[in-house]
Amino acid sequence: MDILGQTIRKEGFLALYKGMASPLIGIAGVNSLLFAAYSVSKRIVSPYPDLSIPQIAAAGAMAGAVNSVLASPVEMFKVRMQAQYGLPGDKRLRHVVSDMWTHWGFRKGFMRGFWVTVAREIPGYAGFYGGYEFAKRSFSKTYGKELPFWALLTSGSCGGICYWLACYPLDVVKSRVQQADHPPKGLDYITQEMRVVLRQSGWKGLFRGLGTSLVRSVPAAGATFAAFEVTRGWLVEHTNL
């Protein structure tokens, strides 16, 4: 709440949407890849349609690894836009994109933090899909297979909460790596950055901002899963897909 008040006071209400352009442009592709990879992963995990929760989590982990290909650059530009503090030298998204390409190129610029993004997405999406299916099946015991819309929203929110609980320290490391002035060095940069956080802030540093992410995940993940289920139901009913 303190950061919310400071942001509005210093930069205005629209500053709360800083960095939105990157995920807004990329989210359709990211979610399309994620759900398509999840569908394929379920068939790889088991040829049978009724998967157990551990099998669902395994398929989610596989989908998360694939999703990192698009999620990494989208997250990187979002983080760098949000790290600006309303000063005269703040840059628009197109300038941030141009600077990263000019100074660092594709691998160290656009894909900076790729491996820590992979490390985050694997446990994160295991929890995301596992938590969603667990909640959805729990509601199905009472309401049957055709769940009311609010139950889909609630199940999705459970998946979002499980996502952050499964991977949040890695998200802290990812944000620090992507926000840094220079790309990380060495293959063990994840453990290096984690040691820096522990040395500077202790264990609490690895969970700083977790409450905000959990609050965010309730409407965001709820809407994502509900929209997916409604869209899939419409496609099944009205098309031959």
PDB file of C-alpha atoms in Angstrom:
ATOM      1  CA  MET A   1       0.000   0.000   0.000  1.00  0.00           C
ATOM      2  CA  ASP A   2       2.937   2.327   0.683  1.00  0.00           C
ATOM      3  CA  ILE A   3       4.348   1.721  -2.816  1.00  0.00           C
ATOM      4  CA  LEU A   4       0.867   2.175  -4.306  1.00  0.00           C
ATOM      5  CA  GLY A   5       0.487   5.552  -2.611  1.00  0.00           C
ATOM      6  CA  GLN A   6       3.977   6.719  -3.576  1.00  0.00           C
ATOM      7  CA  THR A   7       3.512   5.690  -7.207  1.00  0.00           C
ATOM      8  CA  ILE A   8       0.211   7.551  -7.603  1.00  0.00           C
ATOM      9  CA  ARG A   9       1.522  10.611  -5.736  1.00  0.00           C
ATOM     10  CA  LYS A  10       4.769  10.901  -7.714  1.00  0.00           C
ATOM     11  CA  GLU A  11       3.815   9.606 -11.164  1.00  0.00           C
ATOM     12  CA  GLY A  12       0.034   9.619 -11.366  1.00  0.00           C
ATOM     13  CA  PHE A  13      -2.545   6.836 -11.643  1.00  0.00           C
ATOM     14  CA  LEU A  14      -1.455   5.678 -15.105  1.00  0.00           C
ATOM     15  CA  ALA A  15       1.960   4.756 -13.693  1.00  0.00           C
ATOM     16  CA  LEU A  16       0.251   1.689 -12.201  1.00  0.00           C
ATOM     17  CA  TYR A  17       0.061   0.374 -15.779  1.00  0.00           C
ATOM     18  CA  LYS A  18       3.721   0.974 -16.593  1.00  0.00           C
ATOM     19  CA  GLY A  19       5.161  -1.914 -18.573  1.00  0.00           C
ATOM     20  CA  MET A  20       1.719  -3.153 -19.614  1.00  0.00           C
ATOM     21  CA  ALA A  21       2.446  -2.853 -23.347  1.00  0.00           C
ATOM     22  CA  SER A  22       4.904  -5.759 -23.376  1.00  0.00           C
ATOM     23  CA  PRO A  23       2.587  -8.396 -21.834  1.00  0.00           C
ATOM     24  CA  LEU A  24      -0.419  -6.900 -23.631  1.00  0.00           C
ATOM     25  CA  ILE A  25       1.281  -7.436 -26.994  1.00  0.00           C
ATOM     26  CA  GLY A  26       2.779 -10.816 -26.112  1.00  0.00           C
ATOM     27  CA  ILE A  27       0.203 -12.427 -23.832  1.00  0.00           C
ATOM     28  CA  ALA A  28      -1.932 -13.884 -26.641  1.00  0.00           C
ATOM     29  CA  GLY A  29       1.071 -15.726 -28.057  1.00  0.00           C
ATOM     30  CA  VAL A  30       2.358 -16.729 -24.625  1.00  0.00           C
ATOM     31  CA  ASN A  31      -0.947 -18.198 -23.467  1.00  0.00           C
ATOM     32  CA  SER A  32      -1.605 -19.842 -26.835  1.00  0.00           C
ATOM     33  CA  LEU A  33       1.763 -21.576 -26.663  1.00  0.00           C
ATOM     34  CA  LEU A  34       1.256 -22.466 -23.004  1.00  0.00           C
ATOM     35  CA  PHE A  35      -2.147 -24.141 -23.384  1.00  0.00           C
ATOM     36  CA  ALA A  36      -1.187 -25.838 -26.657  1.00  0.00           C
ATOM     37  CA  ALA A  37       2.002 -27.208 -25.052  1.00  0.00           C
ATOM     38  CA  TYR A  38      -0.016 -28.343 -22.040  1.00  0.00           C
ATOM     39  CA  SER A  39      -2.471 -30.227 -24.258  1.00  0.00           C
ATOM     40  CA  VAL A  40       0.372 -32.003 -26.074  1.00  0.00           C
ATOM     41  CA  SER A  41       2.209 -32.662 -22.797  1.00  0.00           C
ATOM     42  CA  LYS A  42      -0.816 -34.401 -21.311  1.00  0.00           C
ATOM     43  CA  ARG A  43      -0.820 -36.851 -24.212  1.00  0.00           C
ATOM     44  CA  ILE A  44       2.912 -37.441 -23.720  1.00  0.00           C
ATOM     45  CA  VAL A  45       2.487 -38.085 -19.998  1.00  0.00           C
ATOM     46  CA  SER A  46      -0.409 -40.499 -20.491  1.00  0.00           C
ATOM     47  CA  PRO A  47      -2.416 -41.841 -23.454  1.00  0.00           C
ATOM     48  CA  TYR A  48      -5.525 -41.860 -21.237  1.00  0.00           C
ATOM     49  CA  PRO A  49      -7.662 -38.718 -20.825  1.00  0.00           C
ATOM     50  CA  ASP A  50      -8.155 -38.981 -17.048  1.00  0.00           C
ATOM     51  CA  LEU A  51      -4.805 -37.969 -15.565  1.00  0.00           C
ATOM     52  CA  SER A  52      -3.961 -37.952 -11.887  1.00  0.00           C
ATOM     53  CA  ILE A  53      -2.975 -34.703 -10.180  1.00  0.00           C
ATOM     54  CA  PRO A  54       0.761 -35.636 -10.234  1.00  0.00           C
ATOM     55  CA  GLN A  55       0.460 -36.393 -13.959  1.00  0.00           C
ATOM     56  CA  ILE A  56      -1.301 -33.052 -14.483  1.00  0.00           C
ATOM     57  CA  ALA A  57       1.533 -31.321 -12.634  1.00  0.00           C
ATOM     58  CA  ALA A  58       4.122 -33.106 -14.779  1.00  0.00           C
ATOM     59  CA  ALA A  59       2.358 -31.996 -17.966  1.00  0.00           C
ATOM     60  CA  GLY A  60       2.196 -28.449 -16.592  1.00  0.00           C
ATOM     61  CA  ALA A  61       5.929 -28.495 -15.886  1.00  0.00           C
ATOM     62  CA  MET A  62       6.639 -29.574 -19.464  1.00  0.00           C
ATOM     63  CA  ALA A  63       4.369 -26.860 -20.824  1.00  0.00           C
ATOM     64  CA  GLY A  64       6.098 -24.290 -18.620  1.00  0.00           C
ATOM     65  CA  ALA A  65       9.495 -25.207 -20.044  1.00  0.00           C
ATOM     66  CA  VAL A  66       8.190 -24.727 -23.599  1.00  0.00           C
ATOM     67  CA  ASN A  67       6.420 -21.504 -22.647  1.00  0.00           C
ATOM     68  CA  SER A  68       9.713 -19.959 -21.489  1.00  0.00           C
ATOM     69  CA  VAL A  69      10.683 -19.343 -25.115  1.00  0.00           C
ATOM     70  CA  LEU A  70       8.106 -16.563 -25.401  1.00  0.00           C
ATOM     71  CA  ALA A  71       7.695 -15.684 -21.720  1.00  0.00           C
ATOM     72  CA  SER A  72      11.355 -14.742 -21.232  1.00  0.00           C
ATOM     73  CA  PRO A  73      11.497 -11.699 -23.577  1.00  0.00           C
ATOM     74  CA  VAL A  74       7.987 -10.559 -22.624  1.00  0.00           C
ATOM     75  CA  GLU A  75       8.913 -10.637 -18.938  1.00  0.00           C
ATOM     76  CA  MET A  76      12.285  -9.006 -19.558  1.00  0.00           C
ATOM     77  CA  PHE A  77      10.812  -5.920 -21.220  1.00  0.00           C
ATOM     78  CA  LYS A  78       8.012  -5.678 -18.652  1.00  0.00           C
ATOM     79  CA  VAL A  79      10.513  -5.749 -15.779  1.00  0.00           C
ATOM     80  CA  ARG A  80      12.738  -3.103 -17.362  1.00  0.00           C
ATOM     81  CA  MET A  81       9.786  -0.793 -18.004  1.00  0.00           C
ATOM     82  CA  GLN A  82       8.525  -1.179 -14.428  1.00  0.00           C
ATOM     83  CA  ALA A  83      11.981  -0.455 -13.007  1.00  0.00           C
ATOM     84  CA  GLN A  84      11.755   3.158 -14.216  1.00  0.00           C
ATOM     85  CA  TYR A  85      10.675   5.701 -11.636  1.00  0.00           C
ATOM     86  CA  GLY A  86       8.956   8.518 -13.457  1.00  0.00           C
ATOM     87  CA  LEU A  87      12.117  10.542 -14.131  1.00  0.00           C
ATOM     88  CA  PRO A  88      12.662  12.747 -17.209  1.00  0.00           C
ATOM     89  CA  GLY A  89      14.955  10.111 -18.742  1.00  0.00           C
ATOM     90  CA  ASP A  90      12.395   7.296 -18.611  1.00  0.00           C
ATOM     91  CA  LYS A  91      12.061   5.458 -21.913  1.00  0.00           C
ATOM     92  CA  ARG A  92       9.140   4.157 -23.913  1.00  0.00           C
ATOM     93  CA  LEU A  93       8.935   0.455 -24.730  1.00  0.00           C
ATOM     94  CA  ARG A  94      10.204   0.885 -28.279  1.00  0.00           C
ATOM     95  CA  HIS A  95      13.327   2.658 -26.969  1.00  0.00           C
ATOM     96  CA  VAL A  96      13.952  -0.059 -24.378  1.00  0.00           C
ATOM     97  CA  VAL A  97      13.640  -2.711 -27.094  1.00  0.00           C
ATOM     98  CA  SER A  98      15.973  -0.783 -29.389  1.00  0.00           C
ATOM     99  CA  ASP A  99      18.584  -0.230 -26.669  1.00  0.00           C
ATOM    100  CA  MET A 100      18.641  -3.877 -25.613  1.00  0.00           C
ATOM    101  CA  TRP A 101      19.076  -5.002 -29.221  1.00  0.00           C
ATOM    102  CA  THR A 102      21.754  -2.412 -29.995  1.00  0.00           C
ATOM    103  CA  HIS A 103      23.859  -3.003 -26.881  1.00  0.00           C
ATOM    104  CA  TRP A 104      23.357  -6.711 -26.186  1.00  0.00           C
ATOM    105  CA  GLY A 105      21.752  -8.394 -29.183  1.00  0.00           C
ATOM    106  CA  PHE A 106      19.311 -11.298 -29.081  1.00  0.00           C
ATOM    107  CA  ARG A 107      20.848 -13.754 -26.601  1.00  0.00           C
ATOM    108  CA  LYS A 108      22.126 -11.312 -23.953  1.00  0.00           C
ATOM    109  CA  GLY A 109      19.442  -8.729 -24.612  1.00  0.00           C
ATOM    110  CA  PHE A 110      16.073 -10.095 -25.669  1.00  0.00           C
ATOM    111  CA  MET A 111      16.612 -13.495 -24.035  1.00  0.00           C
ATOM    112  CA  ARG A 112      18.380 -12.294 -20.900  1.00  0.00           C
ATOM    113  CA  GLY A 113      17.383 -14.443 -17.950  1.00  0.00           C
ATOM    114  CA  PHE A 114      16.114 -17.271 -20.169  1.00  0.00           C
ATOM    115  CA  TRP A 115      17.453 -20.111 -18.028  1.00  0.00           C
ATOM    116  CA  VAL A 116      16.137 -18.682 -14.781  1.00  0.00           C
ATOM    117  CA  THR A 117      12.792 -18.194 -16.547  1.00  0.00           C
ATOM    118  CA  VAL A 118      12.848 -21.895 -17.473  1.00  0.00           C
ATOM    119  CA  ALA A 119      13.731 -22.751 -13.862  1.00  0.00           C
ATOM    120  CA  ARG A 120      10.792 -20.635 -12.674  1.00  0.00           C
ATOM    121  CA  GLU A 121       8.220 -21.882 -15.175  1.00  0.00           C
ATOM    122  CA  ILE A 122       8.767 -25.610 -14.564  1.00  0.00           C
ATOM    123  CA  PRO A 123       7.696 -25.711 -10.874  1.00  0.00           C
ATOM    124  CA  GLY A 124       5.421 -22.703 -11.390  1.00  0.00           C
ATOM    125  CA  TYR A 125       3.229 -24.302 -14.034  1.00  0.00           C
ATOM    126  CA  ALA A 126       3.285 -27.640 -12.276  1.00  0.00           C
ATOM    127  CA  GLY A 127       1.581 -25.798  -9.423  1.00  0.00           C
ATOM    128  CA  PHE A 128      -0.551 -23.725 -11.814  1.00  0.00           C
ATOM    129  CA  TYR A 129      -2.221 -26.658 -13.536  1.00  0.00           C
ATOM    130  CA  GLY A 130      -2.034 -28.994 -10.555  1.00  0.00           C
ATOM    131  CA  GLY A 131      -3.718 -26.466  -8.259  1.00  0.00           C
ATOM    132  CA  TYR A 132      -6.360 -25.661 -10.856  1.00  0.00           C
ATOM    133  CA  GLU A 133      -7.274 -29.294 -11.494  1.00  0.00           C
ATOM    134  CA  PHE A 134      -7.333 -30.114  -7.793  1.00  0.00           C
ATOM    135  CA  ALA A 135      -9.748 -27.260  -7.067  1.00  0.00           C
ATOM    136  CA  LYS A 136     -11.834 -27.986 -10.159  1.00  0.00           C
ATOM    137  CA  ARG A 137     -12.212 -31.669  -9.247  1.00  0.00           C
ATOM    138  CA  SER A 138     -13.117 -30.723  -5.690  1.00  0.00           C
ATOM    139  CA  PHE A 139     -15.929 -28.486  -6.992  1.00  0.00           C
ATOM    140  CA  SER A 140     -17.036 -31.226  -9.419  1.00  0.00           C
ATOM    141  CA  LYS A 141     -17.879 -33.504  -6.492  1.00  0.00           C
ATOM    142  CA  THR A 142     -20.602 -31.037  -5.539  1.00  0.00           C
ATOM    143  CA  TYR A 143     -21.654 -29.439  -8.833  1.00  0.00           C
ATOM    144  CA  GLY A 144     -20.862 -32.118 -11.412  1.00  0.00           C
ATOM    145  CA  LYS A 145     -18.819 -31.678 -14.578  1.00  0.00           C
ATOM    146  CA  GLU A 146     -20.614 -28.489 -15.691  1.00  0.00           C
ATOM    147  CA  LEU A 147     -19.193 -26.099 -13.128  1.00  0.00           C
ATOM    148  CA  PRO A 148     -20.707 -22.657 -12.562  1.00  0.00           C
ATOM    149  CA  PHE A 149     -18.629 -19.751 -13.801  1.00  0.00           C
ATOM    150  CA  TRP A 150     -17.649 -18.640 -10.301  1.00  0.00           C
ATOM    151  CA  ALA A 151     -16.242 -22.123  -9.606  1.00  0.00           C
ATOM    152  CA  LEU A 152     -14.043 -21.875 -12.715  1.00  0.00           C
ATOM    153  CA  LEU A 153     -12.827 -18.462 -11.550  1.00  0.00           C
ATOM    154  CA  THR A 154     -12.093 -19.805  -8.074  1.00  0.00           C
ATOM    155  CA  SER A 155     -10.299 -22.875  -9.434  1.00  0.00           C
ATOM    156  CA  GLY A 156      -8.173 -20.683 -11.675  1.00  0.00           C
ATOM    157  CA  SER A 157      -7.320 -18.445  -8.735  1.00  0.00           C
ATOM    158  CA  CYS A 158      -6.166 -21.501  -6.778  1.00  0.00           C
ATOM    159  CA  GLY A 159      -3.899 -22.405  -9.688  1.00  0.00           C
ATOM    160  CA  GLY A 160      -2.437 -18.901  -9.736  1.00  0.00           C
ATOM    161  CA  ILE A 161      -1.714 -18.972  -6.014  1.00  0.00           C
ATOM    162  CA  CYS A 162      -0.032 -22.370  -6.347  1.00  0.00           C
ATOM    163  CA  TYR A 163       2.066 -20.997  -9.215  1.00  0.00           C
ATOM    164  CA  TRP A 164       3.651 -18.283  -7.072  1.00  0.00           C
ATOM    165  CA  LEU A 165       4.063 -20.460  -3.992  1.00  0.00           C
ATOM    166  CA  ALA A 166       5.979 -22.985  -6.112  1.00  0.00           C
ATOM    167  CA  CYS A 167       8.451 -20.612  -7.751  1.00  0.00           C
ATOM    168  CA  TYR A 168       8.581 -17.168  -6.141  1.00  0.00           C
ATOM    169  CA  PRO A 169      12.276 -17.086  -5.095  1.00  0.00           C
ATOM    170  CA  LEU A 170      13.215 -17.870  -8.692  1.00  0.00           C
ATOM    171  CA  ASP A 171      11.002 -15.010  -9.865  1.00  0.00           C
ATOM    172  CA  VAL A 172      12.903 -12.619  -7.580  1.00  0.00           C
ATOM    173  CA  VAL A 173      16.195 -13.793  -9.092  1.00  0.00           C
ATOM    174  CA  LYS A 174      14.772 -13.519 -12.633  1.00  0.00           C
ATOM    175  CA  SER A 175      13.634  -9.941 -12.097  1.00  0.00           C
ATOM    176  CA  ARG A 176      17.008  -8.902 -10.666  1.00  0.00           C
ATOM    177  CA  VAL A 177      18.891 -10.498 -13.558  1.00  0.00           C
ATOM    178  CA  GLN A 178      16.644  -8.941 -16.203  1.00  0.00           C
ATOM    179  CA  GLN A 179      16.718  -5.515 -14.554  1.00  0.00           C
ATOM    180  CA  ALA A 180      20.514  -5.377 -14.157  1.00  0.00           C
ATOM    181  CA  ASP A 181      22.628  -3.034 -16.282  1.00  0.00           C
ATOM    182  CA  HIS A 182      24.738  -5.927 -17.598  1.00  0.00           C
ATOM    183  CA  PRO A 183      23.874  -9.532 -18.520  1.00  0.00           C
ATOM    184  CA  PRO A 184      24.791 -12.276 -16.031  1.00  0.00           C
ATOM    185  CA  LYS A 185      28.095 -14.099 -16.295  1.00  0.00           C
ATOM    186  CA  GLY A 186      28.645 -17.828 -16.056  1.00  0.00           C
ATOM    187  CA  LEU A 187      26.286 -20.771 -16.213  1.00  0.00           C
ATOM    188  CA  ASP A 188      25.660 -20.680 -12.465  1.00  0.00           C
ATOM    189  CA  TYR A 189      24.336 -17.104 -12.435  1.00  0.00           C
ATOM    190  CA  ILE A 190      21.107 -18.247 -10.762  1.00  0.00           C
ATOM    191  CA  THR A 191      22.887 -19.475  -7.629  1.00  0.00           C
ATOM    192  CA  GLN A 192      25.229 -16.467  -7.743  1.00  0.00           C
ATOM    193  CA  GLU A 193      22.334 -14.017  -7.717  1.00  0.00           C
ATOM    194  CA  MET A 194      20.532 -15.995  -5.027  1.00  0.00           C
ATOM    195  CA  ARG A 195      23.608 -15.752  -2.802  1.00  0.00           C
ATOM    196  CA  VAL A 196      23.668 -11.983  -3.344  1.00  0.00           C
ATOM    197  CA  VAL A 197      20.020 -11.705  -2.266  1.00  0.00           C
ATOM    198  CA  LEU A 198      20.657 -13.846   0.823  1.00  0.00           C
ATOM    199  CA  ARG A 199      23.699 -11.787   1.744  1.00  0.00           C
ATOM    200  CA  GLN A 200      21.881  -8.474   1.318  1.00  0.00           C
ATOM    201  CA  SER A 201      18.426  -9.264   2.692  1.00  0.00           C
ATOM    202  CA  GLY A 202      18.431 -12.774   4.156  1.00  0.00           C
ATOM    203  CA  TRP A 203      15.741 -15.313   3.389  1.00  0.00           C
ATOM    204  CA  LYS A 204      13.070 -12.603   3.457  1.00  0.00           C
ATOM    205  CA  GLY A 205      14.661 -11.101   0.354  1.00  0.00           C
ATOM    206  CA  LEU A 206      13.714 -14.166  -1.703  1.00  0.00           C
ATOM    207  CA  PHE A 207      10.041 -13.663  -0.834  1.00  0.00           C
ATOM    208  CA  ARG A 208       9.824  -9.864  -1.065  1.00  0.00           C
ATOM    209  CA  GLY A 209       6.658  -8.907  -2.922  1.00  0.00           C
ATOM    210  CA  LEU A 210       5.057 -12.351  -2.595  1.00  0.00           C
ATOM    211  CA  GLY A 211       1.874 -10.891  -1.104  1.00  0.00           C
ATOM    212  CA  THR A 212       1.389  -8.612  -4.110  1.00  0.00           C
ATOM    213  CA  SER A 213       1.868 -11.502  -6.529  1.00  0.00           C
ATOM    214  CA  LEU A 214      -0.619 -13.672  -4.641  1.00  0.00           C
ATOM    215  CA  VAL A 215      -3.213 -10.882  -4.692  1.00  0.00           C
ATOM    216  CA  ARG A 216      -2.573 -10.353  -8.414  1.00  0.00           C
ATOM    217  CA  SER A 217      -2.911 -14.051  -9.199  1.00  0.00           C
ATOM    218  CA  VAL A 218      -6.488 -14.277  -7.869  1.00  0.00           C
ATOM    219  CA  PRO A 219      -8.182 -12.248 -10.645  1.00  0.00           C
ATOM    220  CA  ALA A 220      -5.520 -12.889 -13.308  1.00  0.00           C
ATOM    221  CA  ALA A 221      -5.343 -16.676 -13.158  1.00  0.00           C
ATOM    222  CA  GLY A 222      -9.065 -16.941 -12.460  1.00  0.00           C
ATOM    223  CA  ALA A 223      -9.849 -14.967 -15.608  1.00  0.00           C
ATOM    224  CA  THR A 224      -7.301 -16.917 -17.671  1.00  0.00           C
ATOM    225  CA  PHE A 225      -8.724 -20.343 -16.858  1.00  0.00           C
ATOM    226  CA  ALA A 226     -12.354 -19.221 -17.020  1.00  0.00           C
ATOM    227  CA  ALA A 227     -11.797 -17.617 -20.435  1.00  0.00           C
ATOM    228  CA  PHE A 228     -10.011 -20.760 -21.650  1.00  0.00           C
ATOM    229  CA  GLU A 229     -12.801 -23.082 -20.502  1.00  0.00           C
ATOM    230  CA  VAL A 230     -15.579 -20.875 -21.934  1.00  0.00           C
ATOM    231  CA  THR A 231     -13.738 -20.467 -25.256  1.00  0.00           C
ATOM    232  CA  ARG A 232     -13.014 -24.174 -25.518  1.00  0.00           C
ATOM    233  CA  GLY A 233     -16.666 -24.993 -24.774  1.00  0.00           C
ATOM    234  CA  TRP A 234     -17.818 -22.592 -27.491  1.00  0.00           C
ATOM    235  CA  LEU A 235     -15.369 -24.054 -30.028  1.00  0.00           C
ATOM    236  CA  VAL A 236     -16.445 -27.615 -29.259  1.00  0.00           C
ATOM    237  CA  GLU A 237     -20.100 -26.665 -29.637  1.00  0.00           C
ATOM    238  CA  HIS A 238     -19.884 -24.524 -32.760  1.00  0.00           C
ATOM    239  CA  THR A 239     -16.939 -25.842 -34.774  1.00  0.00           C
ATOM    240  CA  ASN A 240     -15.447 -29.124 -35.950  1.00  0.00           C
ATOM    241  CA  LEU A 241     -12.108 -28.485 -34.193  1.00  0.00           C
TER     242      LEU A 241
END
